[in-house]
XYZ file of C-alpha atoms in Angstrom:
725
model
C 0.000 0.000 0.000
C 1.264 3.465 -0.835
C 2.657 5.228 2.229
C 0.694 8.167 3.611
C 3.982 10.069 3.883
C 3.922 10.484 0.119
C 0.975 12.856 0.616
C 3.033 15.191 2.782
C 5.987 15.979 0.473
C 7.290 19.583 0.961
C 6.855 21.928 -1.961
C 10.464 23.298 -1.824
C 12.607 22.025 -4.678
C 15.926 20.161 -4.276
C 17.748 22.888 -6.209
C 16.771 25.612 -3.733
C 17.907 23.474 -0.797
C 21.282 22.830 -2.396
C 21.862 26.574 -2.997
C 21.019 27.408 0.601
C 23.416 24.801 1.865
C 26.342 26.193 -0.156
C 25.896 29.768 1.127
C 27.674 28.982 4.375
C 30.004 26.169 5.322
C 28.660 26.210 8.877
C 25.192 25.307 7.685
C 26.096 22.311 5.526
C 25.339 19.588 8.126
C 22.118 21.316 9.064
C 20.818 21.394 5.516
C 21.625 17.722 5.080
C 19.649 16.879 8.209
C 16.673 18.879 7.053
C 16.798 17.273 3.657
C 16.829 13.808 5.206
C 13.935 14.709 7.456
C 11.771 15.741 4.531
C 12.601 12.730 2.379
C 9.502 10.569 1.848
C 9.783 6.868 2.662
C 7.763 3.897 1.477
C 6.836 1.033 3.799
C 8.381 -2.261 2.740
C 5.646 -4.325 4.373
C 1.892 -4.003 4.303
C 1.879 -4.374 8.068
C 4.694 -1.893 8.739
C 3.696 1.254 10.666
C 2.889 4.165 8.404
C 5.406 7.027 8.968
C 3.943 10.357 9.953
C 5.578 13.722 9.327
C 6.834 15.610 12.339
C 7.052 19.332 11.507
C 8.287 20.144 15.017
C 11.398 18.008 14.532
C 12.279 19.804 11.281
C 11.727 23.246 12.788
C 13.909 22.478 15.802
C 16.773 21.165 13.682
C 16.823 24.224 11.473
C 16.472 26.742 14.314
C 19.410 25.282 16.314
C 21.914 25.476 13.479
C 20.732 28.477 11.509
C 20.221 31.209 14.104
C 22.136 33.804 12.028
C 20.117 33.211 8.823
C 17.562 35.818 7.743
C 13.896 35.079 8.520
C 13.009 35.029 4.831
C 15.459 32.175 4.250
C 13.986 30.172 7.164
C 10.542 30.646 5.684
C 11.773 29.332 2.388
C 13.327 26.270 4.062
C 10.266 25.258 6.088
C 6.964 24.982 4.240
C 4.274 23.007 6.169
C 3.042 19.810 4.450
C -0.227 19.945 2.540
C -3.031 18.164 4.496
C -4.566 15.159 2.674
C -8.023 15.442 1.199
C -11.020 13.110 1.214
C -10.185 12.122 -2.349
C -6.728 10.963 -1.212
C -7.761 9.214 2.013
C -10.655 7.127 0.677
C -8.560 5.161 -1.889
C -6.133 4.355 0.934
C -8.987 2.953 3.028
C -10.215 0.864 0.088
C -6.685 -0.362 -0.627
C -5.987 -1.490 2.947
C -5.510 -5.226 3.359
C -5.399 -5.654 7.146
C -7.115 -4.134 10.154
C -3.708 -2.815 11.294
C -3.510 -0.680 8.160
C -7.045 0.580 8.842
C -5.921 1.622 12.332
C -2.879 3.437 10.909
C -4.994 5.315 8.370
C -7.465 6.188 11.109
C -4.613 7.657 13.165
C -3.657 9.924 10.265
C -7.291 10.970 9.836
C -7.431 12.033 13.482
C -4.031 13.769 13.223
C -5.244 15.895 10.317
C -8.672 16.668 11.812
C -10.623 14.776 9.142
C -12.788 12.786 11.589
C -15.752 15.045 10.987
C -15.982 13.905 7.361
C -19.103 11.765 6.992
C -17.791 10.136 3.814
C -14.485 9.089 5.418
C -16.260 7.825 8.567
C -18.662 5.741 6.478
C -15.776 4.141 4.589
C -13.893 3.421 7.837
C -16.934 1.679 9.336
C -17.490 -0.400 6.194
C -13.838 -1.432 5.835
C -13.489 -2.342 9.523
C -16.664 -4.448 9.343
C -15.413 -6.147 6.205
C -12.324 -7.229 8.169
C -14.527 -8.445 11.031
C -13.357 -5.729 13.431
C -16.797 -4.779 14.730
C -15.424 -3.155 17.875
C -13.430 -0.708 15.750
C -16.502 -0.013 13.591
C -18.516 0.787 16.707
C -15.742 3.019 18.080
C -15.575 5.015 14.825
C -19.366 5.334 14.739
C -19.668 6.405 18.386
C -17.050 9.169 18.036
C -18.539 10.625 14.860
C -20.951 13.537 15.226
C -23.433 14.335 13.916
C -24.583 10.865 12.849
C -26.507 10.592 9.597
C -28.198 8.068 7.324
C -24.942 6.933 5.703
C -23.079 6.175 8.935
C -26.093 4.330 10.370
C -26.500 2.274 7.174
C -22.798 1.352 7.133
C -22.884 0.221 10.770
C -26.157 -1.734 10.520
C -24.884 -3.469 7.383
C -21.580 -4.342 9.090
C -23.249 -5.649 12.244
C -25.683 -7.795 10.252
C -22.992 -9.179 7.956
C -20.985 -10.246 11.016
C -24.072 -11.881 12.611
C -24.393 -9.266 15.389
C -28.133 -9.254 14.803
C -29.293 -7.924 18.172
C -26.830 -5.027 18.002
C -27.969 -4.222 14.462
C -31.586 -4.000 15.609
C -30.542 -1.867 18.602
C -28.853 0.658 16.295
C -31.853 0.634 13.967
C -34.004 1.711 16.937
C -31.381 4.348 17.820
C -31.582 5.570 14.228
C -35.357 5.998 14.510
C -35.095 7.768 17.871
C -32.532 10.137 16.345
C -35.118 11.219 13.788
C -33.235 9.748 10.830
C -35.501 8.137 8.262
C -34.375 4.702 6.945
C -34.095 4.179 3.192
C -34.017 1.272 0.744
C -30.471 0.352 1.868
C -31.418 0.159 5.556
C -34.363 -2.230 5.550
C -32.761 -5.287 3.830
C -30.147 -5.663 6.586
C -32.652 -4.992 9.370
C -34.898 -7.691 7.888
C -31.943 -10.084 7.736
C -31.252 -9.452 11.438
C -34.907 -10.087 12.273
C -34.725 -13.400 10.417
C -31.434 -14.281 12.114
C -33.113 -13.943 15.531
C -36.390 -15.515 14.288
C -38.324 -12.396 15.312
C -41.403 -13.019 13.185
C -43.670 -10.319 14.636
C -40.976 -7.638 14.524
C -40.215 -8.667 10.950
C -43.878 -8.122 10.057
C -43.736 -4.716 11.780
C -40.766 -3.785 9.588
C -42.832 -4.868 6.571
C -45.486 -2.344 7.651
C -42.835 0.381 7.908
C -41.687 -0.456 4.386
C -45.252 -0.052 3.128
C -45.635 3.306 4.900
C -42.360 4.527 3.385
C -43.564 3.561 -0.082
C -40.491 1.515 -1.027
C -42.192 -1.877 -1.134
C -41.697 -2.110 -4.904
C -37.920 -1.742 -4.670
C -36.472 -5.054 -5.902
C -33.769 -5.206 -3.188
C -36.359 -4.642 -0.444
C -38.834 -7.160 -1.901
C -36.217 -9.904 -2.097
C -35.227 -9.193 1.514
C -38.874 -9.339 2.635
C -39.417 -12.683 0.897
C -36.161 -14.032 2.298
C -37.123 -12.953 5.833
C -40.477 -14.742 5.598
C -38.802 -17.880 4.254
C -36.305 -17.945 7.143
C -38.994 -17.477 9.811
C -40.977 -20.290 8.132
C -43.829 -18.109 6.855
C -43.831 -19.463 3.320
C -47.358 -18.217 2.629
C -46.330 -14.623 3.372
C -43.267 -15.051 1.183
C -45.496 -16.151 -1.717
C -47.736 -13.143 -1.108
C -44.732 -10.814 -1.472
C -43.767 -12.744 -4.607
C -47.257 -12.525 -6.137
C -47.379 -8.759 -5.491
C -44.080 -8.198 -7.325
C -44.834 -6.754 -10.763
C -41.340 -7.513 -12.043
C -41.425 -11.256 -11.249
C -41.784 -12.196 -14.918
C -39.088 -9.787 -16.017
C -36.261 -12.071 -17.143
C -33.662 -9.419 -16.478
C -34.080 -8.659 -12.771
C -36.344 -11.198 -11.055
C -34.145 -14.311 -10.802
C -33.096 -13.575 -7.216
C -36.706 -13.392 -6.024
C -37.542 -16.710 -7.740
C -34.478 -18.351 -6.181
C -35.527 -17.220 -2.693
C -38.962 -18.817 -3.153
C -37.483 -22.039 -4.579
C -35.125 -22.236 -1.607
C -38.062 -21.651 0.750
C -40.066 -24.492 -0.804
C -37.061 -26.806 -0.573
C -36.568 -25.876 3.082
C -40.213 -26.680 3.807
C -39.911 -29.999 1.944
C -42.352 -28.890 -0.753
C -40.290 -30.138 -3.658
C -43.266 -30.255 -6.055
C -43.824 -26.516 -5.531
C -40.108 -25.893 -5.957
C -40.037 -27.766 -9.272
C -43.170 -25.936 -10.438
C -41.553 -22.569 -9.666
C -38.343 -23.633 -11.368
C -40.168 -24.607 -14.560
C -42.139 -21.316 -14.578
C -39.023 -19.138 -14.257
C -38.606 -16.708 -17.174
C -34.845 -17.247 -17.088
C -32.982 -20.044 -15.314
C -29.531 -19.027 -14.111
C -26.819 -21.317 -12.768
C -27.716 -20.369 -9.208
C -31.339 -21.423 -9.869
C -30.222 -24.896 -10.933
C -27.904 -25.166 -7.926
C -30.657 -24.048 -5.527
C -33.030 -26.777 -6.700
C -30.249 -29.399 -6.732
C -29.342 -28.417 -3.181
C -33.008 -28.731 -2.206
C -33.218 -32.318 -3.474
C -29.914 -33.131 -1.760
C -31.079 -31.752 1.595
C -34.305 -33.736 1.260
C -32.313 -36.915 0.663
C -33.192 -37.416 -3.017
C -29.756 -37.638 -4.607
C -31.106 -39.432 -7.699
C -33.181 -36.369 -8.663
C -30.304 -34.096 -7.719
C -27.969 -36.024 -10.034
C -30.568 -35.981 -12.798
C -30.826 -32.180 -12.622
C -27.058 -31.837 -12.425
C -26.647 -33.838 -15.639
C -29.263 -31.619 -17.346
C -27.514 -28.358 -16.473
C -26.547 -26.482 -19.642
C -23.402 -25.135 -17.996
C -21.879 -26.366 -14.734
C -19.780 -24.149 -12.473
C -17.908 -24.569 -9.205
C -21.091 -23.911 -7.187
C -23.045 -26.721 -8.845
C -20.123 -29.151 -8.481
C -19.728 -28.213 -4.817
C -23.466 -28.698 -4.215
C -23.259 -32.246 -5.557
C -20.065 -33.192 -3.694
C -21.509 -31.843 -0.454
C -24.885 -33.485 -1.105
C -23.437 -36.976 -1.547
C -21.185 -36.508 1.483
C -24.090 -35.414 3.715
C -26.300 -38.265 2.508
C -23.792 -40.937 3.410
C -22.410 -41.722 -0.044
C -18.848 -40.563 0.539
C -17.475 -42.731 -2.255
C -19.659 -40.954 -4.814
C -18.712 -37.577 -3.332
C -15.002 -38.305 -3.784
C -15.609 -39.722 -7.264
C -17.369 -36.489 -8.309
C -14.592 -34.396 -6.792
C -12.022 -36.304 -8.880
C -14.155 -35.867 -12.010
C -14.416 -32.141 -11.286
C -10.610 -31.863 -11.251
C -10.377 -33.908 -14.461
C -12.689 -31.412 -16.181
C -10.374 -28.616 -14.979
C -12.977 -26.944 -12.785
C -11.042 -25.241 -9.993
C -12.608 -26.103 -6.611
C -13.136 -23.434 -3.993
C -12.638 -23.763 -0.238
C -16.195 -25.073 0.241
C -15.639 -27.845 -2.314
C -12.413 -28.948 -0.647
C -13.968 -28.904 2.828
C -16.840 -31.106 1.553
C -14.392 -33.544 -0.058
C -12.279 -33.716 3.124
C -15.452 -34.365 5.130
C -16.222 -37.317 2.844
C -12.697 -38.660 3.412
C -13.138 -38.368 7.184
C -16.425 -40.291 7.205
C -15.076 -43.432 5.552
C -11.415 -43.200 6.550
C -10.117 -42.458 3.031
C -6.638 -41.393 4.152
C -4.946 -41.685 0.748
C -7.653 -39.564 -0.876
C -7.242 -37.033 1.936
C -3.488 -36.943 1.360
C -4.060 -36.221 -2.339
C -6.406 -33.344 -1.475
C -3.860 -31.954 0.995
C -1.211 -32.134 -1.754
C -3.584 -30.269 -4.110
C -3.944 -27.502 -1.507
C -0.156 -27.152 -1.229
C 0.563 -27.417 -4.965
C -1.992 -24.733 -5.832
C -0.823 -22.333 -3.138
C -4.169 -22.249 -1.338
C -4.013 -20.364 1.941
C -4.629 -22.572 4.984
C -7.705 -20.745 6.250
C -9.551 -21.604 9.450
C -12.091 -23.698 7.486
C -9.481 -25.618 5.467
C -7.208 -26.143 8.476
C -10.097 -27.437 10.596
C -11.254 -29.799 7.814
C -7.721 -31.193 7.392
C -7.280 -31.721 11.146
C -10.658 -33.501 11.270
C -9.799 -35.674 8.262
C -6.417 -36.797 9.597
C -7.798 -37.447 13.095
C -10.745 -39.522 11.826
C -8.576 -41.412 9.342
C -6.322 -42.594 12.171
C -3.315 -40.328 11.621
C -3.435 -38.187 14.744
C 0.208 -37.100 14.342
C -0.515 -35.449 10.980
C -3.643 -33.881 12.481
C -1.493 -32.294 15.197
C 1.015 -31.077 12.603
C -1.654 -29.367 10.470
C -3.192 -27.897 13.625
C 0.146 -26.240 14.395
C 0.377 -24.864 10.839
C -3.139 -23.360 10.970
C -2.646 -19.763 12.070
C -6.317 -18.769 12.213
C -7.881 -21.060 14.805
C -11.541 -20.777 15.774
C -13.133 -22.561 18.708
C -14.175 -25.278 16.236
C -10.531 -25.830 15.217
C -9.534 -26.272 18.868
C -12.521 -28.549 19.515
C -11.708 -30.817 16.556
C -8.115 -31.205 17.771
C -9.150 -31.916 21.370
C -11.720 -34.423 20.137
C -9.118 -36.050 17.895
C -6.805 -36.652 20.858
C -9.802 -37.891 22.879
C -11.071 -40.558 20.461
C -7.516 -41.860 20.041
C -7.243 -42.317 23.802
C -4.624 -39.581 24.354
C -6.210 -37.794 27.300
C -3.047 -35.963 28.376
C -2.633 -34.353 24.951
C -6.355 -33.471 24.890
C -6.100 -31.691 28.245
C -2.839 -29.971 27.208
C -4.560 -28.723 24.025
C -7.429 -27.399 26.149
C -4.952 -25.448 28.292
C -3.334 -23.973 25.162
C -6.784 -22.891 23.995
C -7.354 -21.116 27.290
C -3.975 -19.346 27.050
C -4.976 -18.219 23.526
C -7.990 -16.445 25.037
C -10.634 -18.772 23.548
C -13.570 -19.357 25.881
C -14.731 -23.004 25.857
C -18.295 -23.991 25.031
C -20.375 -27.081 25.788
C -18.891 -29.020 22.838
C -15.336 -28.530 24.126
C -16.388 -30.052 27.450
C -17.981 -32.989 25.636
C -14.580 -33.631 24.023
C -12.778 -33.350 27.377
C -15.207 -35.708 29.121
C -14.804 -38.166 26.228
C -11.024 -38.045 26.692
C -11.360 -38.737 30.423
C -13.849 -41.557 29.814
C -11.612 -43.355 27.321
C -8.561 -43.055 29.580
C -10.377 -43.948 32.803
C -9.539 -40.634 34.515
C -12.754 -40.410 36.511
C -11.667 -37.751 39.021
C -10.338 -35.471 36.282
C -13.562 -35.903 34.316
C -15.695 -35.044 37.351
C -13.566 -31.935 37.917
C -14.193 -30.805 34.329
C -17.922 -31.477 34.777
C -18.012 -29.279 37.888
C -15.838 -26.624 36.231
C -18.170 -26.162 33.263
C -21.020 -25.336 35.648
C -19.191 -23.339 38.301
C -16.395 -21.626 36.355
C -18.001 -21.133 32.918
C -21.739 -21.074 33.753
C -22.468 -23.749 31.127
C -25.428 -25.930 32.024
C -24.691 -29.602 31.226
C -26.897 -31.237 28.615
C -28.101 -34.846 28.600
C -24.978 -35.747 26.588
C -22.695 -34.495 29.368
C -24.607 -36.515 31.969
C -24.451 -39.607 29.735
C -20.669 -39.334 29.480
C -20.321 -39.133 33.270
C -22.514 -42.236 33.699
C -20.477 -43.988 31.001
C -17.229 -42.922 32.678
C -18.266 -44.150 36.140
C -19.767 -47.332 34.721
C -16.768 -48.323 32.587
C -14.483 -47.910 35.621
C -16.706 -50.256 37.657
C -18.169 -47.544 39.916
C -21.742 -48.677 39.279
C -23.243 -47.532 42.579
C -21.730 -44.072 42.093
C -23.163 -44.032 38.556
C -26.640 -44.862 39.897
C -26.393 -42.175 42.598
C -25.282 -39.675 39.960
C -28.374 -40.518 37.859
C -30.672 -40.130 40.850
C -29.254 -36.637 41.568
C -29.720 -35.399 38.008
C -31.805 -32.176 37.742
C -33.584 -33.627 34.689
C -35.313 -36.929 34.044
C -32.835 -39.514 32.711
C -33.575 -40.582 29.160
C -33.221 -43.868 27.296
C -29.524 -43.286 26.577
C -28.657 -42.671 30.262
C -30.235 -45.919 31.457
C -28.785 -47.708 28.433
C -25.284 -46.583 29.421
C -25.803 -47.939 32.935
C -27.162 -51.226 31.560
C -24.130 -51.705 29.299
C -21.773 -51.045 32.207
C -23.626 -53.572 34.379
C -23.475 -56.141 31.609
C -19.736 -55.600 31.100
C -19.072 -56.038 34.846
C -21.480 -59.016 35.198
C -23.786 -57.152 37.608
C -27.032 -58.870 36.660
C -29.201 -57.454 39.438
C -28.450 -53.823 38.648
C -28.669 -54.607 34.915
C -32.256 -55.801 35.405
C -33.010 -52.647 37.404
C -31.715 -50.494 34.508
C -33.679 -52.604 32.031
C -36.895 -52.027 33.989
C -36.242 -48.276 33.787
C -35.760 -48.642 30.041
C -39.090 -50.442 29.694
C -40.905 -47.485 31.283
C -39.558 -45.190 28.568
C -41.053 -45.271 25.085
C -38.266 -45.830 22.549
C -37.969 -42.722 20.372
C -35.265 -43.917 17.996
C -34.726 -46.967 15.804
C -31.564 -47.894 17.681
C -33.464 -47.944 20.981
C -35.654 -50.834 19.818
C -32.586 -52.792 18.704
C -30.859 -52.025 21.995
C -33.884 -53.207 23.993
C -34.048 -56.478 22.062
C -30.328 -57.106 22.564
C -30.595 -56.197 26.262
C -33.258 -58.864 26.848
C -31.161 -61.399 24.947
C -28.051 -60.545 26.958
C -29.931 -61.371 30.174
C -31.335 -64.584 28.709
C -34.887 -63.236 28.506
C -35.423 -64.739 25.057
C -39.209 -64.424 24.965
C -39.027 -60.709 25.718
C -36.281 -60.306 23.107
C -38.432 -62.055 20.515
C -41.440 -59.892 21.474
C -39.430 -56.724 20.779
C -38.212 -58.158 17.459
C -41.808 -58.804 16.407
C -42.667 -55.240 17.445
C -39.801 -53.972 15.290
C -41.128 -55.880 12.285
C -44.742 -54.791 12.815
C -43.803 -51.122 13.148
C -41.534 -51.255 10.131
C -38.523 -50.139 12.141
C -35.454 -50.200 9.909
C -32.246 -51.430 11.441
C -29.105 -49.643 10.288
C -26.874 -52.184 8.570
C -23.320 -52.436 9.768
C -20.565 -51.665 7.281
C -16.782 -51.515 7.338
C -14.499 -49.599 4.969
C -10.863 -50.173 4.141
C -8.695 -48.262 1.662
C -6.222 -50.213 -0.482
C -4.064 -48.457 -3.091
C -6.389 -45.458 -3.145
C -9.541 -47.542 -3.676
C -12.257 -47.843 -1.033
C -13.671 -51.308 -0.322
C -16.932 -51.684 1.590
C -17.936 -54.806 3.502
C -21.208 -55.541 5.297
C -22.096 -58.363 7.656
C -22.780 -61.584 5.793
C -21.815 -59.994 2.473
C -20.225 -62.357 -0.056
C -20.627 -60.096 -3.107
C -17.048 -58.811 -3.204
C -15.131 -59.885 -6.291
C -12.509 -61.548 -4.066
C -15.056 -63.073 -1.678
C -13.706 -66.632 -1.997
C -10.108 -65.637 -1.267
C -11.276 -63.425 1.627
C -13.239 -66.281 3.243
C -10.280 -68.649 2.930
C -7.954 -66.050 4.495
C -10.430 -65.429 7.314
C -10.599 -69.159 8.072
C -6.791 -69.260 8.065
C -6.307 -66.404 10.520
C -9.137 -67.626 12.775
C -7.570 -71.087 12.969
C -4.191 -69.523 13.721
C -5.703 -67.336 16.439
C -7.418 -70.355 18.037
C -4.023 -72.064 18.321
C -2.773 -68.929 20.110
C -5.648 -69.085 22.609
C -8.460 -67.200 20.895
C -11.952 -68.441 21.779
C -14.841 -67.204 19.585
C -17.170 -65.163 21.806
C -20.486 -66.704 20.846
C -22.179 -64.837 23.706
C -22.158 -61.844 21.356
C -24.644 -63.676 19.098
C -27.952 -62.685 20.664
C -30.142 -65.520 19.334
C -31.018 -68.452 21.595
C -32.343 -70.792 18.922
C -29.038 -71.246 17.090
C -26.647 -74.151 17.217
C -23.013 -73.463 18.177
C -21.835 -73.934 14.598
C -24.395 -71.400 13.353
C -23.233 -68.889 15.959
C -19.633 -69.331 14.806
C -20.737 -68.619 11.232
C -22.543 -65.435 12.309
C -19.475 -64.181 14.168
C -17.268 -64.941 11.181
C -19.405 -62.854 8.832
C -18.890 -59.465 10.506
C -17.780 -56.808 8.036
C -14.642 -55.770 9.959
C -13.345 -59.361 9.778
C -13.809 -59.413 5.995
C -11.988 -56.062 5.792
C -9.144 -57.413 7.939
C -8.742 -60.539 5.806
C -8.823 -58.486 2.602
C -6.120 -56.145 3.944
C -3.870 -59.080 4.850
C -4.212 -60.374 1.276
C -3.730 -57.092 -0.594
C -1.212 -55.070 1.450
C 2.493 -55.485 2.069
C 3.767 -57.219 5.229
C 4.295 -54.797 8.100
C 1.946 -52.182 6.621
C -0.534 -50.571 9.032
C -4.128 -51.687 8.483
C -6.855 -49.035 8.913
C -10.519 -50.041 9.157
C -13.565 -47.808 9.720
C -16.818 -49.263 11.109
C -20.116 -47.407 11.517
C -21.258 -49.402 14.572
C -19.557 -50.363 17.823
C -17.154 -53.277 17.456
C -18.289 -56.464 19.193
C -16.180 -58.245 21.805
C -15.403 -61.191 19.542
C -14.048 -59.042 16.686
C -12.086 -57.000 19.216
C -10.504 -60.176 20.604
C -9.597 -61.524 17.155
C -7.974 -58.218 16.160
C -5.640 -58.448 19.152
C -4.483 -61.939 18.201
C -4.039 -61.043 14.511
C -1.949 -57.947 15.382
C 0.472 -60.222 17.231
C 0.466 -63.010 14.652
C 1.002 -60.692 11.657
C 3.306 -58.232 13.472
C 1.155 -55.394 12.184
C -0.578 -52.436 13.751
C -4.328 -52.530 13.180
C -6.223 -49.268 13.651
C -9.980 -49.730 13.921
C -12.392 -46.813 14.258
C -15.864 -47.678 15.489
C -18.762 -45.372 16.368
C -17.246 -44.451 19.757
C -13.455 -44.370 19.499
C -10.243 -45.640 17.899
C -8.736 -48.998 18.804
C -4.998 -49.293 18.170
C -4.117 -53.006 18.163
C -0.418 -53.792 18.486
C 1.496 -56.869 19.709
C -1.662 -58.509 21.025
C -3.059 -55.600 23.045
C -5.408 -52.671 22.411
C -5.060 -49.015 23.330
C -8.527 -49.111 24.959
C -7.289 -51.628 27.569
C -10.438 -53.667 26.807
C -12.762 -50.915 28.075
C -14.934 -49.425 25.350
């Protein structure tokens, strides 16, 4: 950025200075000093402080060494700098790249008494808000007098853009009390703030003000009104605004209004209305196609989304990103990564949102090699490691089993939000590294980041997996007493889980009884599982009775109840629940396991023999099972919760679990000594867990298994979870 000092160059010419210096030998050093003082300098860095002229220093230097010179000569030597004008200051504000530069320019504005300029103040507020320095915007606004429409509009826009909705509404009220009448540039941001806070009635009141002002036909205002009604779930009112818009069939200016209504229909799940609107549009832009595609994706219909995507006359980065994100969110991570690769092949440059969606897909199925390729793309293309990209990379590496790389990227990410810190703490937690998780939490505190309820969930998870009950209880008390965060049901569940897994079942029950809220299905389920693990049948039956009094509200609860009866040998009750599941059409989530080999993802489900190498996989599984039995492995048939099966049938059921197929396939297709990484969507059963330990010792390999709760690092016959999970 051009230095402000360039604006203050003295008007005296170099020739005149040289002549003055030669008139007396005694004044030669003095003239040199003065000349150096007036020489303009340019900052070498955009963040370097902007030099300011100091006329007093120049005057003092000349007066000390030139006392015998005539006054006319002194006047010729010292000519005050010309103050900058609005026309010179405003381009500097626009050209600033950091908030530090804004502060430096502001200092010069104050120095030259330009703070009263409404135009300069408006630009300062806008530029500070753009760089997310709302406090500076407010300070500039508060010190400017008199306030006018332009300064109020700039501040309200900045507050709304930075999601300070309540403050934006407060200043809108201040604007009205000051007797300043809002205009067409005020109302859109006020309406957005109303929608952000879901203030339906106030939003309708603003609509009335718009009507009284007579600006309801302004296209910007009408779009904002429709958008506000969509966000507060008043779709009928949004359609009324749409129907009253005379320009809605004007192909040149109405697309934005149509897109808002299509998005509203998609949000409400009214896809037929959305399609009808889309077909009736006078002109379909790329954003219109992407809006409808996104609507189908968010409603779970990826087939229709793909159909529309293929029909698009011209695809851009937004439409590609919508599809990648849609497949990732709907559980088809393989398709998401396939589309991302195709996008690169067609030389469409992805943006940060595309890359974050692709990394999220990698994290869900443990596609480490694909994640490494995306990370290499980021580096090769010189993409800045923003907070969003850094957080996505940390999450990907942590969930793909490479916690060391996650920590490395975390250190390289300069802009860390609370989500970045949370992802790193959670990464350490699910890998069983409680000390590193707590150390990361302390670093976050030193960085001035205030923890939220999700951070404490991560910390309690770390303590639960490492068995540090006292430390976990201290964190639980701290969140309430030190940070005034009320624990949710999830926090209470983790404490019950923590006490139960450490064998402190009576303490867990007392903790439940002292809860300020009624324990739910998950709380009693956690206690039941702990009782089952520690062979405490009496308390397990007590927990089961509590479960029976609660109506299952989730598919998994029915499955859990059936398995709980079976675990206690209550086969008739287990069968009764299974019949109930069938009659109610409850769908059980199928278990799957993923493994990545040479960049290709392979998916296995329980009892699945459809893989192209199924025969070789089954033979390998029989081989490693037989070898493990010789080492002392005993198939845990108690994990098969069906009483009417013969022992041989139970062995077959255990042998068909997806993670075992994935393990056998990895042993066939990967080099000896290579780490095996498996991702499972459900919790690993005790039998599979036991087999993994034996295989890690037999094959001299590290096996990293991620289930729905944590990571299990199997090495030399033992697991990082110490058989508590």
